[in-house]
mmCIF file with all atom_site columns, C-alpha atoms and ligand atoms in Angstrom:
data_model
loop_
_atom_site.group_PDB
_atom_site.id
_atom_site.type_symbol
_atom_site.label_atom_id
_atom_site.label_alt_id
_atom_site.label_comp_id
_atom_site.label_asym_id
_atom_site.label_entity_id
_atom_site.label_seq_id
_atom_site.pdbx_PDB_ins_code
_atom_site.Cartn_x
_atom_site.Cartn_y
_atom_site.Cartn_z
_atom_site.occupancy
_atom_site.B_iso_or_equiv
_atom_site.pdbx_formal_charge
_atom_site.auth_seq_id
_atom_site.auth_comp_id
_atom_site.auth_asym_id
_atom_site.auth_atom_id
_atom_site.pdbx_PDB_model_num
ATOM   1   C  CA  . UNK A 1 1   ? -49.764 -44.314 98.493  1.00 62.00 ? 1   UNK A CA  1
ATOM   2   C  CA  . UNK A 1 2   ? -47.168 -43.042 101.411 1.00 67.00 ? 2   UNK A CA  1
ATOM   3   C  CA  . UNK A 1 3   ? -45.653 -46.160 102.283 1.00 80.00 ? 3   UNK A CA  1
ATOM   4   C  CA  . UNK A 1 4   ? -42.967 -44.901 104.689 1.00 72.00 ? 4   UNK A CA  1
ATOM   5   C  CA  . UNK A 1 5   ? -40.890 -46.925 103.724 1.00 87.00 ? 5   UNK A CA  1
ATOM   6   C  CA  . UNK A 1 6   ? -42.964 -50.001 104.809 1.00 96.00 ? 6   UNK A CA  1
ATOM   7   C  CA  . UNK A 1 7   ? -41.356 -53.280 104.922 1.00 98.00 ? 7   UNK A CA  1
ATOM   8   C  CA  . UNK A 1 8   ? -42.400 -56.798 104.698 1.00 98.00 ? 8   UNK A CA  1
ATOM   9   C  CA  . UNK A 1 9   ? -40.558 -59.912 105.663 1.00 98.00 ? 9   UNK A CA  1
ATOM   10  C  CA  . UNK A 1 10  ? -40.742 -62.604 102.445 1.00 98.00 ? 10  UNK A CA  1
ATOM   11  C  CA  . UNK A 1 11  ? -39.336 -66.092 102.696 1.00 98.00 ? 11  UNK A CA  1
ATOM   12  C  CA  . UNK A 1 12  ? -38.982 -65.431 98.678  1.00 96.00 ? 12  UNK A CA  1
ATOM   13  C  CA  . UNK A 1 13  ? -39.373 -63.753 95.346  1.00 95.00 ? 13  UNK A CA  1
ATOM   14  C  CA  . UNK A 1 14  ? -43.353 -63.088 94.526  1.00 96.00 ? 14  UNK A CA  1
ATOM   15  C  CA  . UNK A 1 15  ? -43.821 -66.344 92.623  1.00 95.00 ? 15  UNK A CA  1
ATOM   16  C  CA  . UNK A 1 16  ? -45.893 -65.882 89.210  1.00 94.00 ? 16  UNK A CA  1
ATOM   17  C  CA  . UNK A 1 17  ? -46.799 -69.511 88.503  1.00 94.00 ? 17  UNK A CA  1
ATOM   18  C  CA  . UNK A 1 18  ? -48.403 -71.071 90.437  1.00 94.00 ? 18  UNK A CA  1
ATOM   19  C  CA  . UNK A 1 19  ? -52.022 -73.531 89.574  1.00 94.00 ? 19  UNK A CA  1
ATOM   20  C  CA  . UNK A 1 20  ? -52.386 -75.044 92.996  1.00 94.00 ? 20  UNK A CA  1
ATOM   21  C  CA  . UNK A 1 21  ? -52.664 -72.348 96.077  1.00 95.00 ? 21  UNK A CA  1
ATOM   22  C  CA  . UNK A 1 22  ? -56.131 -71.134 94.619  1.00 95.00 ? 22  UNK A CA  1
ATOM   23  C  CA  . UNK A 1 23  ? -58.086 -71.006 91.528  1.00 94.00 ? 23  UNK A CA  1
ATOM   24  C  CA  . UNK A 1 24  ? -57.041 -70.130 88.170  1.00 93.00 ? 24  UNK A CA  1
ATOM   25  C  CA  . UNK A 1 25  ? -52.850 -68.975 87.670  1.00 95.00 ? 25  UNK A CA  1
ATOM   26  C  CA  . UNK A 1 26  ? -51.574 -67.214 90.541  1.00 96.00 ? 26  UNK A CA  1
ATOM   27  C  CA  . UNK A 1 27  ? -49.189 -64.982 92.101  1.00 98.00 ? 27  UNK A CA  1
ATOM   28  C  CA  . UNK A 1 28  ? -47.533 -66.504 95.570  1.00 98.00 ? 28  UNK A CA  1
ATOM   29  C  CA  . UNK A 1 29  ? -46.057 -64.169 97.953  1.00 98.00 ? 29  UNK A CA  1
ATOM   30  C  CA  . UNK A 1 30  ? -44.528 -66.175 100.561 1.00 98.00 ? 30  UNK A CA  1
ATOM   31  C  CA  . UNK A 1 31  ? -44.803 -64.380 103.944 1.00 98.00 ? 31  UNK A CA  1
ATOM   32  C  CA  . UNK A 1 32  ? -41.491 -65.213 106.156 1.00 98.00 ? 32  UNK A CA  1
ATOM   33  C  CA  . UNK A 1 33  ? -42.466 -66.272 110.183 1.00 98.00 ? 33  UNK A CA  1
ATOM   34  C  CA  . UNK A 1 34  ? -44.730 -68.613 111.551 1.00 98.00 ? 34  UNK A CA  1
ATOM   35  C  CA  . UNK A 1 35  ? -45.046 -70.451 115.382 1.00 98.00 ? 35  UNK A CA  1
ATOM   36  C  CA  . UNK A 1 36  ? -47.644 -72.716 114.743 1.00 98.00 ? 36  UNK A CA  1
ATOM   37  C  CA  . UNK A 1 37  ? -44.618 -75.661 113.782 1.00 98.00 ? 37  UNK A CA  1
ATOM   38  C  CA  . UNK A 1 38  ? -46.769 -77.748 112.100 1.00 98.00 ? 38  UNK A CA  1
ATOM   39  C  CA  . UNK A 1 39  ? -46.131 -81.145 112.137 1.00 97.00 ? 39  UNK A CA  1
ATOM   40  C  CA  . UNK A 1 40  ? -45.307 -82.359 108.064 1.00 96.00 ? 40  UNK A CA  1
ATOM   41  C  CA  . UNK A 1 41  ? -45.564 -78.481 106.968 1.00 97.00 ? 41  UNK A CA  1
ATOM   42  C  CA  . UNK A 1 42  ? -43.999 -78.498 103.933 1.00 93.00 ? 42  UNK A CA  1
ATOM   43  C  CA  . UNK A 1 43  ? -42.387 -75.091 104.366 1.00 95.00 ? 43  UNK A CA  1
ATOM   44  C  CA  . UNK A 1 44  ? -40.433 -75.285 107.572 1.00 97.00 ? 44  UNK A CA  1
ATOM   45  C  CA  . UNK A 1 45  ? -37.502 -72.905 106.692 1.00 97.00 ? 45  UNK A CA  1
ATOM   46  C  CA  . UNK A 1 46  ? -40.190 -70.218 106.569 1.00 98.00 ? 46  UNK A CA  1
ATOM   47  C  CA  . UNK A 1 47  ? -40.775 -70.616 110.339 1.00 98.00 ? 47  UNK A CA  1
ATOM   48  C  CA  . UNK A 1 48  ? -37.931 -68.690 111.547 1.00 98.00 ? 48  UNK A CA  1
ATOM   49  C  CA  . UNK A 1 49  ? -39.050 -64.881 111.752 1.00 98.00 ? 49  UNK A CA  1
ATOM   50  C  CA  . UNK A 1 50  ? -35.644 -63.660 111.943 1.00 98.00 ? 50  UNK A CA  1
ATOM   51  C  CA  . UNK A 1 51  ? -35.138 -65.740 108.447 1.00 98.00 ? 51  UNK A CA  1
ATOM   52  C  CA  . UNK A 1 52  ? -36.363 -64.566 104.767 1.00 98.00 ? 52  UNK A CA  1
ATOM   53  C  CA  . UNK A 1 53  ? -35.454 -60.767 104.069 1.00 98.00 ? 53  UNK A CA  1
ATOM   54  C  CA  . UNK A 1 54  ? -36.785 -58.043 104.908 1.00 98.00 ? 54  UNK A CA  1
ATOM   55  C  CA  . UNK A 1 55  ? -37.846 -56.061 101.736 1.00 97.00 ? 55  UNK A CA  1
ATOM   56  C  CA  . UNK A 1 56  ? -39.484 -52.678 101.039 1.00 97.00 ? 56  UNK A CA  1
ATOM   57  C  CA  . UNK A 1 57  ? -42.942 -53.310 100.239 1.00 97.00 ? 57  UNK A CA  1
ATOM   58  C  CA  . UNK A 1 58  ? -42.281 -50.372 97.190  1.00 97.00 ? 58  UNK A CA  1
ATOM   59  C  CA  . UNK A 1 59  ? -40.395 -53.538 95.677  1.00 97.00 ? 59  UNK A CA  1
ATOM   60  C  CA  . UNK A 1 60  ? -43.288 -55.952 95.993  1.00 98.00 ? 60  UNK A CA  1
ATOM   61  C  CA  . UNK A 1 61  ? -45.679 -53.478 94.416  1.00 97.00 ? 61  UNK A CA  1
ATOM   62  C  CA  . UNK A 1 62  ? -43.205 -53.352 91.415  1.00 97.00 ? 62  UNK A CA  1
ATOM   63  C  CA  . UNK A 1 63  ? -43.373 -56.967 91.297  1.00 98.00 ? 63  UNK A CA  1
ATOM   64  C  CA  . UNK A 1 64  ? -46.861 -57.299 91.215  1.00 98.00 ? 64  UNK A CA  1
ATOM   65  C  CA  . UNK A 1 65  ? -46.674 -54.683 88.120  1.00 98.00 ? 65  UNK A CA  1
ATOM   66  C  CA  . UNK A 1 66  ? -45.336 -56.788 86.156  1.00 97.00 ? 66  UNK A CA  1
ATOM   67  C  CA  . UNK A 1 67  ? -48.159 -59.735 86.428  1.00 97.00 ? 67  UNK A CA  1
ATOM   68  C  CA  . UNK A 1 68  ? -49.132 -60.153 83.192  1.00 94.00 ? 68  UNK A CA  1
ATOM   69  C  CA  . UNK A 1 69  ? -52.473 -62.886 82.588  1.00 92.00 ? 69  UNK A CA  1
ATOM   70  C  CA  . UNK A 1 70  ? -52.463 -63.917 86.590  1.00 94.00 ? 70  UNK A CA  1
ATOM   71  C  CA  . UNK A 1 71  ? -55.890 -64.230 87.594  1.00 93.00 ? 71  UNK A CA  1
ATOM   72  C  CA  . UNK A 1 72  ? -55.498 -63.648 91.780  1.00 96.00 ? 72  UNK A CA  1
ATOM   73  C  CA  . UNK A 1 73  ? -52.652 -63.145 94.553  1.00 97.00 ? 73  UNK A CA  1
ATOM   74  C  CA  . UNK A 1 74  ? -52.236 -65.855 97.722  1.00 98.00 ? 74  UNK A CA  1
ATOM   75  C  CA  . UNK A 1 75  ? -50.595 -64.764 100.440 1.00 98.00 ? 75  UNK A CA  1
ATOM   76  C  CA  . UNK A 1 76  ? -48.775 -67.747 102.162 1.00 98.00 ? 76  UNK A CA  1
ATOM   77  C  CA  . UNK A 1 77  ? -45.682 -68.616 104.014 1.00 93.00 ? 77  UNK A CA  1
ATOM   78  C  CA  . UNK A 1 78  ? -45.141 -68.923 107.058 1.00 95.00 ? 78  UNK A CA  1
ATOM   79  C  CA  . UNK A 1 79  ? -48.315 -66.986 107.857 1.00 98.00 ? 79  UNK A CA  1
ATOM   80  C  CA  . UNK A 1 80  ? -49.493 -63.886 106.408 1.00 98.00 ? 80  UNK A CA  1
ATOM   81  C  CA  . UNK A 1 81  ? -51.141 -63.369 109.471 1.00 98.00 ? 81  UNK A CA  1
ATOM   82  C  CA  . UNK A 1 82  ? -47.709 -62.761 111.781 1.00 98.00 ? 82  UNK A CA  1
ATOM   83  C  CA  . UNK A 1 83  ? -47.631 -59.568 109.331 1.00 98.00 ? 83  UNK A CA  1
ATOM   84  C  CA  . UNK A 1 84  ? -51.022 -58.103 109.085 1.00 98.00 ? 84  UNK A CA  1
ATOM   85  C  CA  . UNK A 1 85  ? -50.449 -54.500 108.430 1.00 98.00 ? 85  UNK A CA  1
ATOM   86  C  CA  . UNK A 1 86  ? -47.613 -54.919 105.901 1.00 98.00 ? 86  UNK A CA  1
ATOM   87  C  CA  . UNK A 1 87  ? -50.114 -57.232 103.963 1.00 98.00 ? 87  UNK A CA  1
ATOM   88  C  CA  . UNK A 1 88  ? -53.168 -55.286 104.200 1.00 98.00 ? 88  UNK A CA  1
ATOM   89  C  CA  . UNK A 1 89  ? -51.127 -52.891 102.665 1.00 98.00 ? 89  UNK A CA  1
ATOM   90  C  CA  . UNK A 1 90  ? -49.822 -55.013 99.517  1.00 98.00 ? 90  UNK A CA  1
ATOM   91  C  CA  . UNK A 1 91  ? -53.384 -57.128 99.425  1.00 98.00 ? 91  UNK A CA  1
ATOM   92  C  CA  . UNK A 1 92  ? -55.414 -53.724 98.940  1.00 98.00 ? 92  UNK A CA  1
ATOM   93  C  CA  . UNK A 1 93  ? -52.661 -52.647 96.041  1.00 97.00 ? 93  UNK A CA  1
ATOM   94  C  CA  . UNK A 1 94  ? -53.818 -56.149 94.180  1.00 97.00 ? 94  UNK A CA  1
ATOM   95  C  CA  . UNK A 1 95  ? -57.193 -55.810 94.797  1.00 96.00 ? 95  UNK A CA  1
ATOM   96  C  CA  . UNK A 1 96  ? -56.889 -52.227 93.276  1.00 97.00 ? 96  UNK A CA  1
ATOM   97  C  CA  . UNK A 1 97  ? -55.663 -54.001 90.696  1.00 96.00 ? 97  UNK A CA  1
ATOM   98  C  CA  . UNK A 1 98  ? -58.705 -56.025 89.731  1.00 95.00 ? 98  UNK A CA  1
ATOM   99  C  CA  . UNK A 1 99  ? -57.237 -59.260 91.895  1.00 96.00 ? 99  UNK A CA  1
ATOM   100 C  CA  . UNK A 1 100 ? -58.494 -61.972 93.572  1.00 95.00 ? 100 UNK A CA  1
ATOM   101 C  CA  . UNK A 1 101 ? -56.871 -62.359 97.024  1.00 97.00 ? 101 UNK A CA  1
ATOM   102 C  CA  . UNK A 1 102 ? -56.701 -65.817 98.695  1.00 98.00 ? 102 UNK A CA  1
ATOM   103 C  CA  . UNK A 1 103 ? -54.839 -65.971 102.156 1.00 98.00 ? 103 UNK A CA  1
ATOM   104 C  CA  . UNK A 1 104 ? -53.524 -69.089 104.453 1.00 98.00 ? 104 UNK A CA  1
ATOM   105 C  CA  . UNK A 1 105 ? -53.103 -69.145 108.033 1.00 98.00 ? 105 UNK A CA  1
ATOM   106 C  CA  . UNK A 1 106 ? -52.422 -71.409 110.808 1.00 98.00 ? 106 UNK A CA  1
ATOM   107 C  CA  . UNK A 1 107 ? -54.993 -69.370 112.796 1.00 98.00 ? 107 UNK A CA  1
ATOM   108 C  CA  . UNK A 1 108 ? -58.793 -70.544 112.948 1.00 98.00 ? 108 UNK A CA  1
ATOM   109 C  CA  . UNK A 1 109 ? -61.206 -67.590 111.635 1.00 98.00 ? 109 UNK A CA  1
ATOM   110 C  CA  . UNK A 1 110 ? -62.545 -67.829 115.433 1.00 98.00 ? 110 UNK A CA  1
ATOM   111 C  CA  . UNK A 1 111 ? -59.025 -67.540 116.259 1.00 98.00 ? 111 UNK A CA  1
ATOM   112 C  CA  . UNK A 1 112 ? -58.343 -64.559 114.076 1.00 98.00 ? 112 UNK A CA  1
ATOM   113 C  CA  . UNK A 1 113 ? -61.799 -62.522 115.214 1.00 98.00 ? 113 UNK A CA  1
ATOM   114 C  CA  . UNK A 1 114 ? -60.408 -62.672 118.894 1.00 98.00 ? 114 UNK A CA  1
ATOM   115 C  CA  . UNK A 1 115 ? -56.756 -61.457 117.945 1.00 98.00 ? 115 UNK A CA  1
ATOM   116 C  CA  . UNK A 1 116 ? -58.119 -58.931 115.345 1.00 98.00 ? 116 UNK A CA  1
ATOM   117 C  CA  . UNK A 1 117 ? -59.932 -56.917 119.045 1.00 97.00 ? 117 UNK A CA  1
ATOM   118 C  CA  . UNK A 1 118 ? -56.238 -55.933 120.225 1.00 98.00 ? 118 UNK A CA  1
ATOM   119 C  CA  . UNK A 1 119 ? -54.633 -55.486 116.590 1.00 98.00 ? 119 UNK A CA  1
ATOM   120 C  CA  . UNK A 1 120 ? -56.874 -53.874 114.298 1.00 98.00 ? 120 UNK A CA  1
ATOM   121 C  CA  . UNK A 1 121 ? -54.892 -54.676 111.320 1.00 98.00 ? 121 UNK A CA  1
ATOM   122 C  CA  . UNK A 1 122 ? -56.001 -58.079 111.030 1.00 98.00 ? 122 UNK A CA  1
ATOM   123 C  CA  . UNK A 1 123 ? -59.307 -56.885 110.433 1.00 98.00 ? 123 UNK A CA  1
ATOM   124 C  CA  . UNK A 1 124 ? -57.785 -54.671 108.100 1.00 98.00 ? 124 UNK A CA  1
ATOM   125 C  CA  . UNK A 1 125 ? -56.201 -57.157 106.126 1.00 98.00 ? 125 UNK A CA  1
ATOM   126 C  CA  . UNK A 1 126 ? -59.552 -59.617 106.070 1.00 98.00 ? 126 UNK A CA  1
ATOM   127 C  CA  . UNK A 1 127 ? -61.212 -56.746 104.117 1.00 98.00 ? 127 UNK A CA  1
ATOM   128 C  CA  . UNK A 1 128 ? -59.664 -57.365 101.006 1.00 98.00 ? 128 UNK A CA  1
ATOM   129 C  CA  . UNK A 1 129 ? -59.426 -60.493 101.250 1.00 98.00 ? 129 UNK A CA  1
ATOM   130 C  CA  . UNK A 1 130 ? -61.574 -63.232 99.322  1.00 97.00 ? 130 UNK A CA  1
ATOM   131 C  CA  . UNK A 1 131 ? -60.868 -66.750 100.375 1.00 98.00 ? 131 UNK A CA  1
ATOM   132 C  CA  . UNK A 1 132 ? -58.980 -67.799 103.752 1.00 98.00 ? 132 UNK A CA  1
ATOM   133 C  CA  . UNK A 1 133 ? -57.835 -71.263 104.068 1.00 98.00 ? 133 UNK A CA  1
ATOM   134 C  CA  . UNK A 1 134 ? -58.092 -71.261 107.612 1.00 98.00 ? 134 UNK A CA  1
ATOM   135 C  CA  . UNK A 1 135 ? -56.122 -73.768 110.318 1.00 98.00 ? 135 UNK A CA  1
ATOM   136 C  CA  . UNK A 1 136 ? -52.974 -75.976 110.851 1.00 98.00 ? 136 UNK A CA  1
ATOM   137 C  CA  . UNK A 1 137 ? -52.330 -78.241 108.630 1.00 98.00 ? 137 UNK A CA  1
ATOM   138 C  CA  . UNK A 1 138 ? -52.644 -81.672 110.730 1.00 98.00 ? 138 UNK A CA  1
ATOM   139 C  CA  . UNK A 1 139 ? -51.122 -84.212 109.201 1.00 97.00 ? 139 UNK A CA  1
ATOM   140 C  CA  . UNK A 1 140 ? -53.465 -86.809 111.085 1.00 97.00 ? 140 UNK A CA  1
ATOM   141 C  CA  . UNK A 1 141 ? -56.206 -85.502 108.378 1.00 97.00 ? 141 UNK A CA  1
ATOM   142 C  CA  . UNK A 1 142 ? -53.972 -85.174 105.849 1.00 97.00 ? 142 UNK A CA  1
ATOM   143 C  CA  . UNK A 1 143 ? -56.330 -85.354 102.484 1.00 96.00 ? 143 UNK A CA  1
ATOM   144 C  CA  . UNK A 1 144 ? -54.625 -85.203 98.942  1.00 93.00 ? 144 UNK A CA  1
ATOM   145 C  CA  . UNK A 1 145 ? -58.594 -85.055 97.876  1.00 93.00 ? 145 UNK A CA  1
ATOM   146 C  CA  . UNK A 1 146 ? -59.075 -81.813 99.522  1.00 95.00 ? 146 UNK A CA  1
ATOM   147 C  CA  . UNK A 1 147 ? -59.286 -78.809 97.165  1.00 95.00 ? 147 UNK A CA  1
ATOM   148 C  CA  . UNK A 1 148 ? -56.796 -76.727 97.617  1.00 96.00 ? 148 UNK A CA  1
ATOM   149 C  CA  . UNK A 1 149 ? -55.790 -77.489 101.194 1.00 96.00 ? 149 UNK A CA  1
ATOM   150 C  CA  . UNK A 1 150 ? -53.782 -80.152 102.460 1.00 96.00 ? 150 UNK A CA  1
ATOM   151 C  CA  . UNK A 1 151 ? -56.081 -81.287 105.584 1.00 97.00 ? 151 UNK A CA  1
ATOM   152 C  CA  . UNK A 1 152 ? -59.649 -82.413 106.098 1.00 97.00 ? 152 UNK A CA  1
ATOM   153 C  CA  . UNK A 1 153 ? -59.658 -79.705 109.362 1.00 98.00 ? 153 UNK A CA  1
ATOM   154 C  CA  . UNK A 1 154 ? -59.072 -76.582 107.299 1.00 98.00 ? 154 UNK A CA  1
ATOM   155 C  CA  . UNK A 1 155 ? -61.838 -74.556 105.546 1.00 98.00 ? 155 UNK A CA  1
ATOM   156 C  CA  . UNK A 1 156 ? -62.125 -72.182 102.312 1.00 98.00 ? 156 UNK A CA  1
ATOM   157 C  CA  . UNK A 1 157 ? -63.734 -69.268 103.580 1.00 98.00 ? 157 UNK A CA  1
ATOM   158 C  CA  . UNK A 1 158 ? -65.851 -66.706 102.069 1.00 98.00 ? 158 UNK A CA  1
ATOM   159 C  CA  . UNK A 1 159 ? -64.531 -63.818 103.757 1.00 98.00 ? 159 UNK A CA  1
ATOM   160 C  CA  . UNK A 1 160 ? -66.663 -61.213 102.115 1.00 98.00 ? 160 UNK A CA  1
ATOM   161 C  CA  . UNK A 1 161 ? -69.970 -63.122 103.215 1.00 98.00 ? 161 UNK A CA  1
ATOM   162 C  CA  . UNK A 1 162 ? -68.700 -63.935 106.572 1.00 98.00 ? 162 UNK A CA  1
ATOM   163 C  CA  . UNK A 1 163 ? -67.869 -60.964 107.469 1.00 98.00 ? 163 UNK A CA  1
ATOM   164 C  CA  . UNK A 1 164 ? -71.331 -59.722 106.383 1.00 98.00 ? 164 UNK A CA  1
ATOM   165 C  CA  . UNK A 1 165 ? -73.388 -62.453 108.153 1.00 97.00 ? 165 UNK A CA  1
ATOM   166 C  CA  . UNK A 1 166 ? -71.010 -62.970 110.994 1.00 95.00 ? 166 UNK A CA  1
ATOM   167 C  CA  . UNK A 1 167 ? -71.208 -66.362 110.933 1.00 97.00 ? 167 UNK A CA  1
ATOM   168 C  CA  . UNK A 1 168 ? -68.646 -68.729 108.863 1.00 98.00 ? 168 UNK A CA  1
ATOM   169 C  CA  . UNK A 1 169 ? -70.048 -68.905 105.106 1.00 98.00 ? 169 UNK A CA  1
ATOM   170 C  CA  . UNK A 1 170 ? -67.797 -71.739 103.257 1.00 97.00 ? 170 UNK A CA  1
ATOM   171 C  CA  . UNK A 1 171 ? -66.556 -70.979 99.510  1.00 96.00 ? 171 UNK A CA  1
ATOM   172 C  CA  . UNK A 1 172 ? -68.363 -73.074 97.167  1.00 94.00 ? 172 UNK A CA  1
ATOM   173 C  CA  . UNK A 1 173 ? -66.674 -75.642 96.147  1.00 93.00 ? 173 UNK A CA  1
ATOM   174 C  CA  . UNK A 1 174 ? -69.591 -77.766 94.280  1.00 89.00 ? 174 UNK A CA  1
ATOM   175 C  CA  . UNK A 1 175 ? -70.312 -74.497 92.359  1.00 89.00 ? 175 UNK A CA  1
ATOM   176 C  CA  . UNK A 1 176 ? -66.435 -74.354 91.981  1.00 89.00 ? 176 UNK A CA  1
ATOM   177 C  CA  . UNK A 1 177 ? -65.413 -78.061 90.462  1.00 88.00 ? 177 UNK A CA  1
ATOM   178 C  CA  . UNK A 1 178 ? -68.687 -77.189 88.008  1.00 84.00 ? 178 UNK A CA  1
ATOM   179 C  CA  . UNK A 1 179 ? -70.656 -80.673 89.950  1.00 69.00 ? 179 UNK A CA  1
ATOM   180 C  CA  . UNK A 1 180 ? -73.847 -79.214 88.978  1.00 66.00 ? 180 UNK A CA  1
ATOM   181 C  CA  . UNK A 1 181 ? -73.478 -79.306 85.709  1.00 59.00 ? 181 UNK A CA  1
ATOM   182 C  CA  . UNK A 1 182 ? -71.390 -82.621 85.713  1.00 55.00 ? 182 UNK A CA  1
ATOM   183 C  CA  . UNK A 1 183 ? -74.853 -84.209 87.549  1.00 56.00 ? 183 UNK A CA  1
ATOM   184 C  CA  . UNK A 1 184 ? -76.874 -82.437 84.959  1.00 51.00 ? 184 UNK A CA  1
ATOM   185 C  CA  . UNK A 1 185 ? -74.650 -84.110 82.106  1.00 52.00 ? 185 UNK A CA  1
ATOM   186 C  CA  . UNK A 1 186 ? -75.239 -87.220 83.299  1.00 49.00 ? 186 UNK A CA  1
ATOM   187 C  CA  . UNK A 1 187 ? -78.879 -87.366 83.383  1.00 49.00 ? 187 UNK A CA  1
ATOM   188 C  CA  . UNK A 1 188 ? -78.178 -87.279 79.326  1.00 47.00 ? 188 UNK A CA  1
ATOM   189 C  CA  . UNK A 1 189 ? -75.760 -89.582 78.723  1.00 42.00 ? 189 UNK A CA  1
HETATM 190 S  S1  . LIG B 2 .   ? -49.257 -72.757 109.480 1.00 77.28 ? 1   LIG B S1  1
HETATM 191 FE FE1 . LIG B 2 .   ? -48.474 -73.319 107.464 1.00 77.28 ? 1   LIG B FE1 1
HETATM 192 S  S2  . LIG B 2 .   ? -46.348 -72.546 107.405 1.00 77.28 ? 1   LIG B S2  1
HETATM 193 FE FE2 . LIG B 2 .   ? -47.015 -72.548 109.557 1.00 77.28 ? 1   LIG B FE2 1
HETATM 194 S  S3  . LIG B 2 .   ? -46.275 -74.515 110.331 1.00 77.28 ? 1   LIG B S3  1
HETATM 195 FE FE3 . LIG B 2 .   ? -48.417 -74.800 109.694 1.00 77.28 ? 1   LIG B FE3 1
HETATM 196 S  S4  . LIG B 2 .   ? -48.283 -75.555 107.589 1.00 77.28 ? 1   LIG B S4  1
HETATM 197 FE FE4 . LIG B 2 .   ? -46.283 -74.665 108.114 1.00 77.28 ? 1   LIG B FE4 1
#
């Protein structure tokens, strides 16, 4: 791929640990910028978009060659979304790869469908991707019962079929946490 010598501004290493930003053990790239200033975000030092580093996306890629059993990338931050080409670029290099891509954002979907008609590269990016946690985290619905998301107000989207229906399709969580069969265990018991 020409990359130009493409840059991306990270907040830190690509992290290769983590069992809580998505399903399964993940990859965390942690994106550098964000203006929503959440109130409680847990990650204020990523706000700054003059903060982080800037670093050649060439150097990501050879990070993500070295993943070994990881079963997806998230993109978080700071929000990916401040950065869409540089992460389009990087997300379609993992999904090359066989990965599953989750992203977060401060910005709604709705949000994200408006901004995507004057930059292109948002759309872009939302191709590859399969699950957005969309929305600021408000710490007025602050849920530690929530799967993967830290507020009642933000969704797990199913970016594939929403982009296909064009209306908001919701990853399945139910079908996730295995409550179908937990139901159907029951019944037994
Ligand atoms: S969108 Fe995320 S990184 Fe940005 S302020 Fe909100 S919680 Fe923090």
């Amino acid at each position: 791929m020409e990359l130009n010598n493409k840059t991306i501004r990270l907040a830190a290493d690509l992290q290769s640990d983590s069992i809580v930003d998505g399903p399964g053990l993940r990859a965390v790239l942690w994106t550098q910028g964000c203006s929503h200033h959440c109130r409680g975000c847990q990650n204020p030092q990523t706000w700054d978009f003059d903060g982080g580093a800037e670093v050649p996306i060439e150097m990501v890629f050879e990070a993500i060659d070295e993943l070994e059993y990881q079963d997806g990338i998230t993109f978080s931050g700071g929000d990916p979304m401040f950065q869409p080409e540089s992460c389009s670029i990087i997300a379609k290099y993992c999904k090359d790869k066989g990965y599953n891509i989750w992203v977060y954002t401060g910005f709604t979907y709705e949000q994200l469908m408006k901004l995507s008609k004057t930059d292109p590269m948002i759309m872009e990016f939302l191709k590859y991707i399969d699950v957005l946690v969309d929305g600021k985290f408000k710490i007025k619905e602050k849920d530690l019962g929530c799967l993967f998301r830290g507020s009642r107000n933000q969704r797990l989207i199913n970016v594939p079929e929403t982009l296909k229906s064009g209306e908001v399709v919701l990853f399945n969580e139910d079908k996730y946490l295995g409550i179908d069969n937990f139901k159907r265990k029951k019944t037994y018991i």
